[in-house]
Coordinates of C-alpha atoms in Angstrom, one line a residue:
X1 CA 119.4 133.8 14.1
X2 CA 120.5 136.6 16.3
X3 CA 123.8 137.4 14.1
X4 CA 124.5 141.3 14.3
X5 CA 127.4 143.0 14.9
X6 CA 127.3 142.9 18.7
X7 CA 126.6 139.5 19.0
X8 CA 129.2 138.5 16.7
X9 CA 132.0 140.6 18.5
X10 CA 130.6 139.2 21.9
X11 CA 131.0 135.6 20.5
X12 CA 134.4 136.2 19.3
X13 CA 135.6 138.1 22.5
X14 CA 134.3 135.2 24.5
X15 CA 135.8 132.4 22.4
X16 CA 139.4 134.3 22.0
X17 CA 139.5 136.1 25.4
X18 CA 140.7 139.1 23.5
X19 CA 139.1 142.6 23.1
X20 CA 137.7 143.4 19.6
X21 CA 136.4 146.8 18.5
X22 CA 132.9 146.7 17.0
X23 CA 134.2 149.1 13.6
X24 CA 136.7 145.9 13.2
X25 CA 133.6 143.7 13.0
X26 CA 131.5 145.6 10.7
X27 CA 134.5 146.2 8.3
X28 CA 135.2 142.6 8.0
X29 CA 131.3 141.9 7.9
X30 CA 131.3 144.2 5.1
X31 CA 134.0 142.8 3.2
X32 CA 132.5 139.3 3.4
X33 CA 129.2 140.4 2.4
X34 CA 131.3 142.2 -0.7
X35 CA 132.4 138.9 -1.5
X36 CA 128.9 137.2 -1.1
X37 CA 130.2 135.2 1.6
X38 CA 127.2 136.7 3.8
X39 CA 124.2 138.3 3.0
X40 CA 122.7 141.1 5.6
X41 CA 119.6 142.8 6.1
X42 CA 117.9 145.8 8.4
X43 CA 115.6 144.5 11.0
X44 CA 113.1 146.4 12.7
X45 CA 113.2 149.1 15.1
X46 CA 113.4 147.6 18.5
X47 CA 112.1 149.6 21.8
X48 CA 114.8 148.7 23.9
X49 CA 117.4 150.3 21.5
X50 CA 115.4 153.5 21.4
X51 CA 113.4 152.6 18.0
X52 CA 117.0 151.7 16.3
X53 CA 117.3 149.1 13.5
X54 CA 120.1 146.4 13.8
X55 CA 121.7 145.0 10.9
X56 CA 121.6 141.0 10.8
X57 CA 124.0 139.1 8.6
X58 CA 123.4 135.1 7.5
X59 CA 126.1 132.9 6.1
X60 CA 125.8 132.3 2.3
X61 CA 126.5 128.9 0.7
X62 CA 129.9 130.7 -0.3
X63 CA 130.8 131.7 2.8
X64 CA 130.0 128.1 4.3
X65 CA 132.6 126.5 1.6
X66 CA 135.1 129.3 2.3
X67 CA 134.7 128.6 6.0
X68 CA 134.8 124.7 5.4
X69 CA 138.1 125.5 3.4
X70 CA 139.8 127.7 6.0
X71 CA 138.9 125.1 9.0
X72 CA 140.2 121.9 7.1
X73 CA 143.4 124.0 6.3
X74 CA 143.8 124.9 10.1
X75 CA 143.1 121.8 11.5
X76 CA 145.8 120.0 8.7
X77 CA 148.2 122.7 9.8
X78 CA 147.9 121.8 13.7
X79 CA 147.7 118.0 13.3
X80 CA 150.0 116.4 15.7
X81 CA 150.7 119.7 17.4
X82 CA 149.0 118.8 20.7
X83 CA 151.5 115.9 20.8
X84 CA 154.4 118.0 19.9
X85 CA 153.3 120.4 22.5
X86 CA 153.1 117.8 25.2
X87 CA 156.6 116.8 24.7
X88 CA 158.2 120.3 25.8

């Protein structure tokens, strides 16, 4: 419900323990929107941001399918990897 650039960036940084530029986040979000994987809208101005509006994003069905496909491919590639790494 709170998916806008800064929260998306913070979530990625927390999960990966890597720094990420906000411009990289927005470039990726814009590209995903161009592919109809996301939809965006501009929210109402908020007092804590000095009246600036946030651009919110929501996953579209095409994006959910693409995400599921990528996840299945990733888990398929890593199947058995934990067992292999434990033998090293």
